[in-house]
mmCIF file of C-alpha atoms in Angstrom:
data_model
loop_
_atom_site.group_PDB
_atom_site.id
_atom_site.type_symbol
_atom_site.label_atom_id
_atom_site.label_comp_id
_atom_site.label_asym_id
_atom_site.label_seq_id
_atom_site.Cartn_x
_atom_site.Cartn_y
_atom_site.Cartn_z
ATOM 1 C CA UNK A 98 -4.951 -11.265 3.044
ATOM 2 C CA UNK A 99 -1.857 -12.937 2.846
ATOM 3 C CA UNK A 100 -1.135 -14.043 5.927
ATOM 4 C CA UNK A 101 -5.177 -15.792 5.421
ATOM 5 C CA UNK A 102 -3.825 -17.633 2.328
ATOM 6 C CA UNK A 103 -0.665 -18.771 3.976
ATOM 7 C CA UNK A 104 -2.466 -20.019 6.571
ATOM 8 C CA UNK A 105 -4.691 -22.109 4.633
ATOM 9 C CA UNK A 106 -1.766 -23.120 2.523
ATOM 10 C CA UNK A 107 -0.100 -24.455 5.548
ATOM 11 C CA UNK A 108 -2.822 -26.018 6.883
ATOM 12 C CA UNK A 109 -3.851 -27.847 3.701
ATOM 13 C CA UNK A 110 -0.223 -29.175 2.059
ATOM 14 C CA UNK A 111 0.733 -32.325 2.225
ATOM 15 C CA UNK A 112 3.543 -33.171 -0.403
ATOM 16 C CA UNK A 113 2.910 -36.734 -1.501
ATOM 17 C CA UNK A 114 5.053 -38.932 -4.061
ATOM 18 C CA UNK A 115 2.716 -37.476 -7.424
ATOM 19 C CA UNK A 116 4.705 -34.120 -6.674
ATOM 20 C CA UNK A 117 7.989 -35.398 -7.796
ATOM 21 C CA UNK A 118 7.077 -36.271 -10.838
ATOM 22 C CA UNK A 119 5.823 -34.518 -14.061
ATOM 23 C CA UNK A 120 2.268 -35.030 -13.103
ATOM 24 C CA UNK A 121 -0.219 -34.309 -15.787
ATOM 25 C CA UNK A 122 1.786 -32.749 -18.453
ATOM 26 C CA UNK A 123 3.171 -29.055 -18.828
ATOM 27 C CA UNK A 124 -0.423 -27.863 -19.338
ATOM 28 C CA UNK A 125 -1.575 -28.635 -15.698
ATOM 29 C CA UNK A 126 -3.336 -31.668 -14.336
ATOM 30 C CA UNK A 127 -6.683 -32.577 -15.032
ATOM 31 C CA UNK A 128 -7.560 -32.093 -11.776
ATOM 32 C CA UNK A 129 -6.805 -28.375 -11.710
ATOM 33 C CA UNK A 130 -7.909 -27.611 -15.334
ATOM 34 C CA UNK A 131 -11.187 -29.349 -13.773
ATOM 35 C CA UNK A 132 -11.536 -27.323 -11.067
ATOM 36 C CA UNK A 133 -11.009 -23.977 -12.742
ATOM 37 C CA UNK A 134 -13.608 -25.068 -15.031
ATOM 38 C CA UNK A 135 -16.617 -26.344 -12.954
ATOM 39 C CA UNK A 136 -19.405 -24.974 -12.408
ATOM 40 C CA UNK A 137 -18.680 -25.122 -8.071
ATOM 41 C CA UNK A 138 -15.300 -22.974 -8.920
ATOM 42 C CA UNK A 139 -13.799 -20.307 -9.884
ATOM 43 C CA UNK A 140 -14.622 -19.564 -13.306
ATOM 44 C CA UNK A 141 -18.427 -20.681 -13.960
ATOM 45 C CA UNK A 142 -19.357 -18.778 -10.521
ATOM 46 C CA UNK A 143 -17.312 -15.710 -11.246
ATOM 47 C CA UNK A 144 -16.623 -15.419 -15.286
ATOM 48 C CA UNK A 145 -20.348 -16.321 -15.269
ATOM 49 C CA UNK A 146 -19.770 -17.986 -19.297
ATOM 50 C CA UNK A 147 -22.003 -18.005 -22.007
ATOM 51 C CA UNK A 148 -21.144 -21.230 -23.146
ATOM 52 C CA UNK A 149 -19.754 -23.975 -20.915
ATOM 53 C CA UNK A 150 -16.112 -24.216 -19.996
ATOM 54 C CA UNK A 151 -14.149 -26.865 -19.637
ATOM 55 C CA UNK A 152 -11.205 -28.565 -18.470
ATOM 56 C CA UNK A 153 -9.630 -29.076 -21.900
ATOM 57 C CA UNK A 154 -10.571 -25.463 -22.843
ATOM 58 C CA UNK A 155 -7.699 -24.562 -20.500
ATOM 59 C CA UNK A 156 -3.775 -24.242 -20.241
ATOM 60 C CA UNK A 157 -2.133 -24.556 -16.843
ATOM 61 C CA UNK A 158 1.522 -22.344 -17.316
ATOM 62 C CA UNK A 159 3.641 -20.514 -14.353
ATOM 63 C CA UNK A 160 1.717 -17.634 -13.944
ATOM 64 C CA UNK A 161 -0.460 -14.811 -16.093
ATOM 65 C CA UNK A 162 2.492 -12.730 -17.905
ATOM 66 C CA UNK A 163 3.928 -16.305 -19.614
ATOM 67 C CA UNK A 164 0.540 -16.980 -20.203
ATOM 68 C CA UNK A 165 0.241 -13.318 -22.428
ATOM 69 C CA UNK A 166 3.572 -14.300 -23.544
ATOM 70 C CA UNK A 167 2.989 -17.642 -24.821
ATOM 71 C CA UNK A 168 -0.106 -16.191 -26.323
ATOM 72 C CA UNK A 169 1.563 -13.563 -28.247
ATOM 73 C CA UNK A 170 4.383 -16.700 -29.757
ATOM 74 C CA UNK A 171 1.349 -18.722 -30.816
ATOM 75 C CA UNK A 172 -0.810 -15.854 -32.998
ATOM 76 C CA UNK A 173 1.936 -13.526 -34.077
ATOM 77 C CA UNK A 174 5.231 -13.023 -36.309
ATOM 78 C CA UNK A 175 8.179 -10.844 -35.081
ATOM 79 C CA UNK A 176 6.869 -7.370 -36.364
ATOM 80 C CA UNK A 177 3.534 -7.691 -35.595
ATOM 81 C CA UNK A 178 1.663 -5.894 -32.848
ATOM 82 C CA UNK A 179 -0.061 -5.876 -29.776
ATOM 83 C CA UNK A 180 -2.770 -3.189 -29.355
ATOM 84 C CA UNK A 181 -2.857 -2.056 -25.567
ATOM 85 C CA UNK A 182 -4.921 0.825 -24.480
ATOM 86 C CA UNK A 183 -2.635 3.037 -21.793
ATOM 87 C CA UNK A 184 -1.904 3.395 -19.495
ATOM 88 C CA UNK A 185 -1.089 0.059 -18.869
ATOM 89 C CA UNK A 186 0.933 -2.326 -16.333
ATOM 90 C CA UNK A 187 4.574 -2.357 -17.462
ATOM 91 C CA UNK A 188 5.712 -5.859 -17.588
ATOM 92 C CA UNK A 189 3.234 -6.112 -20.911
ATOM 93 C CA UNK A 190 6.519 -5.174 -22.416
ATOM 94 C CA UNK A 191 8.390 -8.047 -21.384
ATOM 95 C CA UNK A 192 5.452 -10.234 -21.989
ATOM 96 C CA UNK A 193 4.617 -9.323 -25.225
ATOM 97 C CA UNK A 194 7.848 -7.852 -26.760
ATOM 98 C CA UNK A 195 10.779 -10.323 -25.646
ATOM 99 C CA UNK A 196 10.020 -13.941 -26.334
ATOM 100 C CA UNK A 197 7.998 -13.191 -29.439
ATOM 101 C CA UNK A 198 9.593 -10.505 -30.668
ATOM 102 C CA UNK A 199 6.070 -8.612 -31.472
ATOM 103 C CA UNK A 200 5.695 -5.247 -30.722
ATOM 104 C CA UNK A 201 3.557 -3.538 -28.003
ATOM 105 C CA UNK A 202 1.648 -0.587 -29.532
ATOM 106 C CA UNK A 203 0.398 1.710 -26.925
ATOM 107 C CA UNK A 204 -3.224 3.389 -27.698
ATOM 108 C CA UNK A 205 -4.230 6.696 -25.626
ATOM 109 C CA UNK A 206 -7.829 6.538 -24.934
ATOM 110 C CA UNK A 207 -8.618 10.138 -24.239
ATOM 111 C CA UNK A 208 -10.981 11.333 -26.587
ATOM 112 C CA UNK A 209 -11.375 8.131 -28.733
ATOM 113 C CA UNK A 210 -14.886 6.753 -29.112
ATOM 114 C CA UNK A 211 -14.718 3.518 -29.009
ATOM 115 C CA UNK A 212 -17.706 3.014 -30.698
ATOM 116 C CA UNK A 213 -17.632 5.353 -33.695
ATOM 117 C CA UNK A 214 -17.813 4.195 -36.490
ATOM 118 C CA UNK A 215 -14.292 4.540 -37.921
ATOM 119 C CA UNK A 216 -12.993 3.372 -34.702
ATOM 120 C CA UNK A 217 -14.863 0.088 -35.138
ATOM 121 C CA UNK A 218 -14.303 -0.678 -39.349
ATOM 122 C CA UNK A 219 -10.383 -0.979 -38.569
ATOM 123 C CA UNK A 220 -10.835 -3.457 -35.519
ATOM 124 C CA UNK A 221 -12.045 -6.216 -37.792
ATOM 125 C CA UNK A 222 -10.807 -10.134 -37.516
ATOM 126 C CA UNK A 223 -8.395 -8.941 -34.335
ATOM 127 C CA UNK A 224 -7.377 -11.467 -31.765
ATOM 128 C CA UNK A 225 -8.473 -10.223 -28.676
ATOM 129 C CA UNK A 226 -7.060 -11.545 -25.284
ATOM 130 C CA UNK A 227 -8.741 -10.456 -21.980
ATOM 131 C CA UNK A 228 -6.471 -10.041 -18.988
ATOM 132 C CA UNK A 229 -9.088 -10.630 -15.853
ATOM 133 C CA UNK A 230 -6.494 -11.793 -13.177
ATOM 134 C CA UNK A 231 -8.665 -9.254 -11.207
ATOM 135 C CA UNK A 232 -11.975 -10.273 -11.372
ATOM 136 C CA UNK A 233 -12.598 -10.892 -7.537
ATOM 137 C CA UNK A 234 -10.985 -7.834 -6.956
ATOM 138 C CA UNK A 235 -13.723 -4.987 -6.931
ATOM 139 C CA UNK A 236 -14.496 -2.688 -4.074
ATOM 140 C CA UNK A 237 -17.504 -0.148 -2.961
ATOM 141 C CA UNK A 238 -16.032 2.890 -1.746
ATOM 142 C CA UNK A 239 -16.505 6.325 -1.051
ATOM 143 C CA UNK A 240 -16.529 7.615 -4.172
ATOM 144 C CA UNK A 241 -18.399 4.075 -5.874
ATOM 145 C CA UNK A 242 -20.358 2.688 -3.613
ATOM 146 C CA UNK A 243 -22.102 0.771 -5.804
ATOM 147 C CA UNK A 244 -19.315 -0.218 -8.422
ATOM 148 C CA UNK A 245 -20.161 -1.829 -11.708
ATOM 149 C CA UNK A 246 -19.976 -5.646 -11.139
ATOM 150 C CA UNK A 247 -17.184 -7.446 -13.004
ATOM 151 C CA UNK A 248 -18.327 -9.181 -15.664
ATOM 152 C CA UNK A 249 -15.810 -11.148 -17.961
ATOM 153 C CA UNK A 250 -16.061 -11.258 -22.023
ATOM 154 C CA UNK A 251 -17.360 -15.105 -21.305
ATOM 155 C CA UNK A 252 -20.066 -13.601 -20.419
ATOM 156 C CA UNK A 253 -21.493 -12.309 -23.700
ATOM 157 C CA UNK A 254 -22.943 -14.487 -26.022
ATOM 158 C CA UNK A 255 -20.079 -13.916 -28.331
ATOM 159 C CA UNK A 256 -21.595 -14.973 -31.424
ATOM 160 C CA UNK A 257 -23.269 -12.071 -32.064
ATOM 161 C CA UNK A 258 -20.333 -9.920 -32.413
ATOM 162 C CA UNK A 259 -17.284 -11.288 -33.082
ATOM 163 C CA UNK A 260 -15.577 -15.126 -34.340
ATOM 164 C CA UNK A 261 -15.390 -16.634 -30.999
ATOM 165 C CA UNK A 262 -12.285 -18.412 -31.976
ATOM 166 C CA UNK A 263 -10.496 -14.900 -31.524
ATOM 167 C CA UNK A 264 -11.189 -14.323 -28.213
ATOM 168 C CA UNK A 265 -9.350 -15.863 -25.274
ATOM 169 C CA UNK A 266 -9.077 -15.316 -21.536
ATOM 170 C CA UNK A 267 -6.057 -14.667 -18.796
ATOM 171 C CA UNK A 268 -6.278 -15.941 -15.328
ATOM 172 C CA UNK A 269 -4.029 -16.494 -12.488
ATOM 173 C CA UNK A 270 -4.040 -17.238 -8.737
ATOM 174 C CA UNK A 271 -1.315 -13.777 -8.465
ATOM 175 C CA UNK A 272 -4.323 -11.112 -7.850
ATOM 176 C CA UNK A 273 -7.421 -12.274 -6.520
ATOM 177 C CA UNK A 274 -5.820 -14.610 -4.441
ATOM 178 C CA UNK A 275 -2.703 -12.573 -3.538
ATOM 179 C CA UNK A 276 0.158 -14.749 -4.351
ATOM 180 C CA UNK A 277 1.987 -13.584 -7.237
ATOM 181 C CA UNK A 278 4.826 -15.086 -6.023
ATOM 182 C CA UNK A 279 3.360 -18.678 -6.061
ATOM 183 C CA UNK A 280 3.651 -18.427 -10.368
ATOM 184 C CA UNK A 281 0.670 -19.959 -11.671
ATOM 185 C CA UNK A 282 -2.062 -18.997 -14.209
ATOM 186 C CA UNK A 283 -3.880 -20.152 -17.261
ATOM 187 C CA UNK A 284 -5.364 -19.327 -20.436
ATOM 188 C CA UNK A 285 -9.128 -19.933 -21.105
ATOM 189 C CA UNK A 286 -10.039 -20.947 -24.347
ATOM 190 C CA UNK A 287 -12.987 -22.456 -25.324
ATOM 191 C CA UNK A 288 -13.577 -21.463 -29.122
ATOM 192 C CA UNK A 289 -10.208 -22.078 -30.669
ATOM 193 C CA UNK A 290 -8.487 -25.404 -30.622
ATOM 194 C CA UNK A 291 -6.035 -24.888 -33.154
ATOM 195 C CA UNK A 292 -4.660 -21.769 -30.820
ATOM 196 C CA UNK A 293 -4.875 -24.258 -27.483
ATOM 197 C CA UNK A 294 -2.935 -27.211 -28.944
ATOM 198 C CA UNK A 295 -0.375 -24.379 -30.061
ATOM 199 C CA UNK A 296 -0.254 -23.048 -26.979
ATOM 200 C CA UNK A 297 0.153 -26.399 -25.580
ATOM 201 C CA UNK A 298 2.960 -27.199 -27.638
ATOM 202 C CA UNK A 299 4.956 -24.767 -26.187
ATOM 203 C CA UNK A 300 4.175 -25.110 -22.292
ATOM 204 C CA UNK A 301 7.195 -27.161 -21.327
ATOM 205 C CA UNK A 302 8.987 -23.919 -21.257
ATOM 206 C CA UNK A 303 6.525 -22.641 -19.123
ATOM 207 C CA UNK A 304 4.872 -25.558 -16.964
ATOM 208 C CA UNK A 305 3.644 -24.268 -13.378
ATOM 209 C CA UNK A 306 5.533 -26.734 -10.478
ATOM 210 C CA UNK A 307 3.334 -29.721 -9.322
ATOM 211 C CA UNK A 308 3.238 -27.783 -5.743
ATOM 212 C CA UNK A 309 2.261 -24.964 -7.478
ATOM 213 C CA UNK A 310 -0.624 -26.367 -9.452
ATOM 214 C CA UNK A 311 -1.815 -28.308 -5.968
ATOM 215 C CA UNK A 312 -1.922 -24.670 -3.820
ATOM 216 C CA UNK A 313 -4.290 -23.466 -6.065
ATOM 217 C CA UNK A 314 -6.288 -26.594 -6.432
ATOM 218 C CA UNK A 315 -6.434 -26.691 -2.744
ATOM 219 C CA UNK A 316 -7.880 -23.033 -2.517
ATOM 220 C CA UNK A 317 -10.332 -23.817 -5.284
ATOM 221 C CA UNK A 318 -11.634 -27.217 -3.380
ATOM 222 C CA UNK A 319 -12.130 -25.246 -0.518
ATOM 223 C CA UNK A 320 -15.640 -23.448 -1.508
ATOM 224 C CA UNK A 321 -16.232 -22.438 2.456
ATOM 225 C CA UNK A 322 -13.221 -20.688 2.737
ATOM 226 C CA UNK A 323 -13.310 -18.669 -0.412
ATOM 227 C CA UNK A 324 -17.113 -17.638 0.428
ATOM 228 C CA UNK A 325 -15.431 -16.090 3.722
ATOM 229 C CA UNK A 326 -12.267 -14.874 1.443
ATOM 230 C CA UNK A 327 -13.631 -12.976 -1.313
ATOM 231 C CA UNK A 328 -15.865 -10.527 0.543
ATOM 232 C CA UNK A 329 -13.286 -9.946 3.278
ATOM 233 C CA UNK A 330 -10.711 -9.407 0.598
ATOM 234 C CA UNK A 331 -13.350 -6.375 -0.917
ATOM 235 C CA UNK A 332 -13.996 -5.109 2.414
ATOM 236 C CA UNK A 333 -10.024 -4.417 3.444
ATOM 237 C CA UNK A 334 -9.651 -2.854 -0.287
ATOM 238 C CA UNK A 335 -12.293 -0.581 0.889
ATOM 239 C CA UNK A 336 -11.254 0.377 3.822
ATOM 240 C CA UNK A 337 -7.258 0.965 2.864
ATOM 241 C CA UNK A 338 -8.670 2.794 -0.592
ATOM 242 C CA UNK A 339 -11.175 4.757 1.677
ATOM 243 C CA UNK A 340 -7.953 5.701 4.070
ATOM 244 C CA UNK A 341 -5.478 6.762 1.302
ATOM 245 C CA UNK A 342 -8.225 9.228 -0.544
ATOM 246 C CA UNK A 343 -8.886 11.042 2.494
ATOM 247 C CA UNK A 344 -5.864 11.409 3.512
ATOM 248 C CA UNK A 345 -4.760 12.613 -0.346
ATOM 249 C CA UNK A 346 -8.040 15.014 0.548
ATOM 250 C CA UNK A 347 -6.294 16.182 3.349
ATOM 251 C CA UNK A 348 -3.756 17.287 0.834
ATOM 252 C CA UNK A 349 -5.350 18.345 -1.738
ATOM 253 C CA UNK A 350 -3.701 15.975 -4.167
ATOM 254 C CA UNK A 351 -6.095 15.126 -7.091
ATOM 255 C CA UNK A 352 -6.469 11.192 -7.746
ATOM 256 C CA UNK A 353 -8.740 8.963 -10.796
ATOM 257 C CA UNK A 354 -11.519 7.591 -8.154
ATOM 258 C CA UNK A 355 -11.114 3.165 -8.790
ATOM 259 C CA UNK A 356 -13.480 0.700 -8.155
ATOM 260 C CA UNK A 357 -11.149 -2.461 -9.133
ATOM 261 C CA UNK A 358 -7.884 -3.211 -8.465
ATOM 262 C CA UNK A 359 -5.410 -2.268 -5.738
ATOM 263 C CA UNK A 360 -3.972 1.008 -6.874
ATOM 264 C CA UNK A 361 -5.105 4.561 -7.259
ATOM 265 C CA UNK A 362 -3.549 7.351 -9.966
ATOM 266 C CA UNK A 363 -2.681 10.204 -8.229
ATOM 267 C CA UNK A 364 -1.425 13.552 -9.803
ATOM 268 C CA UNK A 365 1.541 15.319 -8.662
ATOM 269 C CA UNK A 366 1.521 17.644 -11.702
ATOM 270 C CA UNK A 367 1.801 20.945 -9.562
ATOM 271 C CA UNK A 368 4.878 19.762 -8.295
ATOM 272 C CA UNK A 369 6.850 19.144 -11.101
ATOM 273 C CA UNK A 370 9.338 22.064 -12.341
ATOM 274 C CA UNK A 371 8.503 21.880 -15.664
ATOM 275 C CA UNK A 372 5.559 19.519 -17.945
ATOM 276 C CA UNK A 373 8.134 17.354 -18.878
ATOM 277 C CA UNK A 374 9.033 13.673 -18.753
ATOM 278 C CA UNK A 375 12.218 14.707 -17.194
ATOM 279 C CA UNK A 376 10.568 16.549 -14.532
ATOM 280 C CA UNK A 377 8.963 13.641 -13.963
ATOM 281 C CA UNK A 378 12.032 11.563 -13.283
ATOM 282 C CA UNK A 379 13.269 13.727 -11.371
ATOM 283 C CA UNK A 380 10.638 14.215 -9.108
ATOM 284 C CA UNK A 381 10.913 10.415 -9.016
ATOM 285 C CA UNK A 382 14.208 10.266 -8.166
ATOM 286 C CA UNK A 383 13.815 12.756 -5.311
ATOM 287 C CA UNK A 384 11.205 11.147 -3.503
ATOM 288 C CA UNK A 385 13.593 7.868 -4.134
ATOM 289 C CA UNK A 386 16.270 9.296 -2.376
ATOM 290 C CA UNK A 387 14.205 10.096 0.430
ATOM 291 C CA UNK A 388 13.253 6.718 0.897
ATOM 292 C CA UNK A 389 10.157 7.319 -0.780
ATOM 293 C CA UNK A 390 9.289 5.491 -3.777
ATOM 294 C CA UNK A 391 6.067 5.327 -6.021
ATOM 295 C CA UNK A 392 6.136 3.873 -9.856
ATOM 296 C CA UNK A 393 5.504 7.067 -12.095
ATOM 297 C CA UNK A 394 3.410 7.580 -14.878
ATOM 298 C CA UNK A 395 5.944 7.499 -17.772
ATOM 299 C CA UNK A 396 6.552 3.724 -16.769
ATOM 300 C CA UNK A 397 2.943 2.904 -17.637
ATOM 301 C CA UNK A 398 2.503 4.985 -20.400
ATOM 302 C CA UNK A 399 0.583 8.060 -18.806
ATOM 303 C CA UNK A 400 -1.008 10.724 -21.260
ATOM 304 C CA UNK A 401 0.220 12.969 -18.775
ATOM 305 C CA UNK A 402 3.222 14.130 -16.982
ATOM 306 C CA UNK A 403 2.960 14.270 -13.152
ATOM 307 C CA UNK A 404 0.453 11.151 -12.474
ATOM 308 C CA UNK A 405 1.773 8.569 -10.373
ATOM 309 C CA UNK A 406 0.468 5.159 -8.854
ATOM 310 C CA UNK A 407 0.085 4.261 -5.551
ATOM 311 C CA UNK A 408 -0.915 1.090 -4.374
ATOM 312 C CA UNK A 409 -3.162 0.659 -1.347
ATOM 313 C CA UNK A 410 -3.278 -2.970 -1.126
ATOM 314 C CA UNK A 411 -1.009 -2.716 1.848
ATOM 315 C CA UNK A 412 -0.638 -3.159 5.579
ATOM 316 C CA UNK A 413 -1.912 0.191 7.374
ATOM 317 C CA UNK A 414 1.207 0.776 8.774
ATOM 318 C CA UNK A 415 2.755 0.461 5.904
ATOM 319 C CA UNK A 416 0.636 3.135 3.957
ATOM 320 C CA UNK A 417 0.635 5.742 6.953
ATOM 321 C CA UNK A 418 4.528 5.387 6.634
ATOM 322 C CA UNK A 419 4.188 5.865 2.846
ATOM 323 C CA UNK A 420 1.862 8.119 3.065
ATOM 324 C CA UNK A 421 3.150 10.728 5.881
ATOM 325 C CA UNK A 422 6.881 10.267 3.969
ATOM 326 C CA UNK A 423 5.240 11.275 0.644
ATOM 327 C CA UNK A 424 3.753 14.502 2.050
ATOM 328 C CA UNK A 425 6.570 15.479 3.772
ATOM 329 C CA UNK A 426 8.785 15.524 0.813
ATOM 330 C CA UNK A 427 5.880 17.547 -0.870
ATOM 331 C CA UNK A 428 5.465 19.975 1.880
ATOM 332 C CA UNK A 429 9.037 20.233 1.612
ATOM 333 C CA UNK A 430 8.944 20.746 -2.069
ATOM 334 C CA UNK A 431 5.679 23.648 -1.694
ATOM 335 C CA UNK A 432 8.132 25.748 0.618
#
């Protein structure tokens, strides 16, 4: 979809004097912060919220991870942690660990209950920050063809089980719209001042460009062209997810069926000389040297040695290439 949001970008950008200067502050214009808020927009048509949200619930900043980042300054003190359920996307370390100086605390999820009852006494007056930079991005498939709709912790009336104030909300322009590169995001808060104005505080070290900030007011003006957008976005996940799980079929390479997001979890466990994390490596390292590379598990904190991620949000060509490289180094490997 890029070459969709370029176009629009080009077609829509015109630089005028406003973008040379500061604009509205390093916690985004009111005309963006308006925009993400309103009820014709993104977030009251797709984070579907409780309670209203509005434009000074929100912090403009260059892009979701110094959003988590400037998160994790305001509520914590070097030491503390950060619980994140693995596996989990790998530049939470950065995020989380390196400006604040907290500390990321992987939890494996296999075989917790999350709703036992010891499980749920220890997770008592705990900040919890919800990541949905993905919310648009959803897909029926083969193996969901009706997938679970997104719905965002705005949603719930939050009142009835938890402080509000301790609950915020991650979004960003990088995912759903497919422009990480652009680097601009927000955080939604609409139940905790004191954290906002703290947060705001510190967003000069993090303020989003004013051309930035206008792209993505732009796209979210442009209600026509994001009722086409969104549903052809789902229907090309589809069809590349649809393409890569057959053709792992084919192989008989095992995979964690998705319904959201652009990658699948494959397991290459059978080829991998020992159940190590070194085996791992160098299994990575071998398919790197044939010009092959996927991100393995130990990078995202896998509970098991072997899985690997593959993303399918990518040109066909692209993935047959991948794809017919990958099994050829496998085949290869088998014999």
């Amino acid at each position: 979809m890029r070459d969709e949001v370029t176009k629009h970008i080009n077609e829509h950008f015109n630089i005028n004097p406003c973008h040379l200067t500061y604009g509205g502050g390093p916690a985004g214009t009111t005309a963006l912060r308006g925009h993400i808020a309103s009820f014709a927009c993104c977030v009251n048509e797709v984070f579907h919220p409780s309670s209203p949200v509005k434009a000074n619930h929100i912090a403009i900043c260059n892009g979701a991870g110094p959003a988590v980042n400037n998160f994790c300054f305001c509520v914590g003190e070097p030491g503390d942690g950060i619980l994140l359920s693995k596996p989990l996307y790998t530049r939470f370390f950065g995020d989380i660990e390196h400006g604040s100086k907290l500390k990321l605390v992987q939890v494996p999820t296999e075989g917790v209950d999350p709703s036992h009852r010891s499980t749920r006494s220890i997770l008592q007056n705990i900040d919890l920050l919800s990541d949905e930079v993905y919310a648009q991005s959803w897909l029926p498939s083969k193996d969901c063809p009706e997938p679970e709709p997104f719905v965002s912790i705005l949603n719930f009336d939050l009142k009835k089980y938890i402080n509000p104030a301790l609950i915020q909300v991650i979004y960003a322009m990088s995912k759903d719209l497919c422009a990480n590169g652009i680097r601009v995001g927000c955080i939604i808060s609409p139940f905790n001042d004191e954290l906002l104005a703290a947060f705001k505080s510190i967003s000069g070290f993090t303020r989003a460009g004013q051309l930035a900030e206008q792209v993505w007011l732009n796209l979210l003006e442009d209600r026509s062209s994001l009722d086409w957008y969104y549903p052809e976005m789902r229907r090309r996940l589809a069809a590349s997810y649809d393409y890569v799980i057959e053709r792992l079929e084919e192989q008989a390479i095992s995979y964690s069926p998705a319904s959201t997001g652009v990658c699948i979890w494959i397991d290459l466990g059978e080829y991998l000389e020992r159940d190590t994390q070194e085996a791992e490596l160098a299994l990575d390292w071998r398919l790197a040297k044939a010009k092959e590379w996927i991100a393995m598990g130990a990078t995202f904190g896998s509970e098991k040695h072997g899985n690997y991620r593959i993303t399918f949000a990518t040109p066909r060509a692209d993935l047959e290439l991948g794809l017919n490289r990958l099994f050829g180094i496998l085949r290869d490997i088998r014999e």
